[in-house]
């Protein structure tokens, strides 16, 4: 059989691959499939601790929060229990198993791996995912998928949904079971939005509390509405933003969510607040100044600048005022 240079997977399997070159092929596949942070991409270059890298997943308020978030490099934060990935970064391999992907904005470190995420789920015959993006970029993201289809003939099956964060429009999306997601306004240098997941519960109306079970059953079968629908803000994710989202009156539920995952790109005096704002980011000192606004049980900080190492991040958190420090943790994978 004549040799072909075509890299399609079936041909690779058919071609006689010399034993010594197998590790090279494998390395290429791993690089392509898992997103580059596990190989020789710049994400490794700033910390010099590739050998000791661990999965630094956090446990907060009953949720596992995992992923990688390095400002300007890659952000993908996952909550496996909710089957949700917030932003996709370079598409880390474990993002593939999450059915919902919520994109905060179109900077490459947040959306870069979106086609790889959809393609890999297709490759593994997984259910086409639901990808939610800010409504204003939906058409452009559609074109991006069309370009990939034109390039490689793949189907890239997924459901793409644009949600608008304008409060008066009040768009939301049901994630099935008892969950729904609403976008909220964030303040970055390009159009952006955060996402707030609510748990929806039925609660017996006050006037029926204390009634015997049979009577409640009777009322129910007679068609009377005996429950109120209660929504409780559960998990919020900001993506990139300035602190303005905190003082935005329409975001009160975000500050009441059980878990708030928010960016804090800059941590110390090596960068001024003005500098942070000029790039559309949060400076930790601004968070301290607004500490009394947060009613969240847990706050997970993400998206630290690559200029910091893990020690600096942990020490910045240790130095927070007690009201924050007891609730704040940091996602430090990759640092
Ligand atoms: Zn970013
Ligand atoms: Zn950004």
PDB file of C-alpha atoms in Angstrom, residues 75-76 84-89 100-115 117 130-135 137 141 145 160-161 163 183 186 191-195 237-240:
ATOM      1  CA  UNK A  75     -10.119  29.816  31.729  1.00  0.00           C
ATOM      2  CA  UNK A  76     -12.387  26.804  32.079  1.00  0.00           C
ATOM      3  CA  UNK A  84     -21.572  22.753  33.688  1.00  0.00           C
ATOM      4  CA  UNK A  85     -18.373  24.250  32.336  1.00  0.00           C
ATOM      5  CA  UNK A  86     -18.028  28.016  32.566  1.00  0.00           C
ATOM      6  CA  UNK A  87     -15.891  29.158  29.628  1.00  0.00           C
ATOM      7  CA  UNK A  88     -13.821  26.616  27.759  1.00  0.00           C
ATOM      8  CA  UNK A  89     -10.292  28.037  27.648  1.00  0.00           C
ATOM      9  CA  UNK A 100     -23.563  22.593  29.330  1.00  0.00           C
ATOM     10  CA  UNK A 101     -21.016  25.206  28.337  1.00  0.00           C
ATOM     11  CA  UNK A 102     -21.614  28.838  29.282  1.00  0.00           C
ATOM     12  CA  UNK A 103     -19.343  31.333  27.526  1.00  0.00           C
ATOM     13  CA  UNK A 104     -18.837  34.708  29.242  1.00  0.00           C
ATOM     14  CA  UNK A 105     -17.171  36.575  26.375  1.00  0.00           C
ATOM     15  CA  UNK A 106     -15.186  36.064  23.209  1.00  0.00           C
ATOM     16  CA  UNK A 107     -11.620  36.637  24.374  1.00  0.00           C
ATOM     17  CA  UNK A 108      -9.550  33.716  23.154  1.00  0.00           C
ATOM     18  CA  UNK A 109      -8.543  32.590  26.665  1.00  0.00           C
ATOM     19  CA  UNK A 110     -12.252  31.969  27.360  1.00  0.00           C
ATOM     20  CA  UNK A 111     -13.701  30.734  24.057  1.00  0.00           C
ATOM     21  CA  UNK A 112     -10.649  29.380  22.192  1.00  0.00           C
ATOM     22  CA  UNK A 113     -11.453  25.669  22.643  1.00  0.00           C
ATOM     23  CA  UNK A 114     -15.182  25.826  21.855  1.00  0.00           C
ATOM     24  CA  UNK A 115     -14.964  23.935  18.543  1.00  0.00           C
ATOM     25  CA  UNK A 117     -15.134  20.809  22.920  1.00  0.00           C
ATOM     26  CA  UNK A 130     -25.730  23.025  24.853  1.00  0.00           C
ATOM     27  CA  UNK A 131     -23.505  26.061  24.366  1.00  0.00           C
ATOM     28  CA  UNK A 132     -24.795  29.376  25.699  1.00  0.00           C
ATOM     29  CA  UNK A 133     -23.176  32.620  24.581  1.00  0.00           C
ATOM     30  CA  UNK A 134     -24.003  36.333  24.908  1.00  0.00           C
ATOM     31  CA  UNK A 135     -26.797  37.003  22.382  1.00  0.00           C
ATOM     32  CA  UNK A 137     -22.013  37.196  19.542  1.00  0.00           C
ATOM     33  CA  UNK A 141     -19.976  31.991  16.864  1.00  0.00           C
ATOM     34  CA  UNK A 145     -18.512  26.618  13.612  1.00  0.00           C
ATOM     35  CA  UNK A 160     -26.146  27.122  20.378  1.00  0.00           C
ATOM     36  CA  UNK A 161     -28.217  29.542  22.425  1.00  0.00           C
ATOM     37  CA  UNK A 163     -28.992  34.797  25.950  1.00  0.00           C
ATOM     38  CA  UNK A 183     -27.090  35.686  32.412  1.00  0.00           C
ATOM     39  CA  UNK A 186     -20.621  42.252  33.722  1.00  0.00           C
ATOM     40  CA  UNK A 191     -19.331  42.473  25.401  1.00  0.00           C
ATOM     41  CA  UNK A 192     -19.497  40.049  28.313  1.00  0.00           C
ATOM     42  CA  UNK A 193     -21.853  38.478  30.807  1.00  0.00           C
ATOM     43  CA  UNK A 194     -21.819  36.236  33.827  1.00  0.00           C
ATOM     44  CA  UNK A 195     -24.167  33.340  34.581  1.00  0.00           C
ATOM     45  CA  UNK A 237     -19.736  32.842  37.574  1.00  0.00           C
ATOM     46  CA  UNK A 238     -18.526  36.252  36.420  1.00  0.00           C
ATOM     47  CA  UNK A 239     -15.992  35.637  33.659  1.00  0.00           C
ATOM     48  CA  UNK A 240     -13.874  38.769  33.109  1.00  0.00           C
TER      49      UNK A 240
END
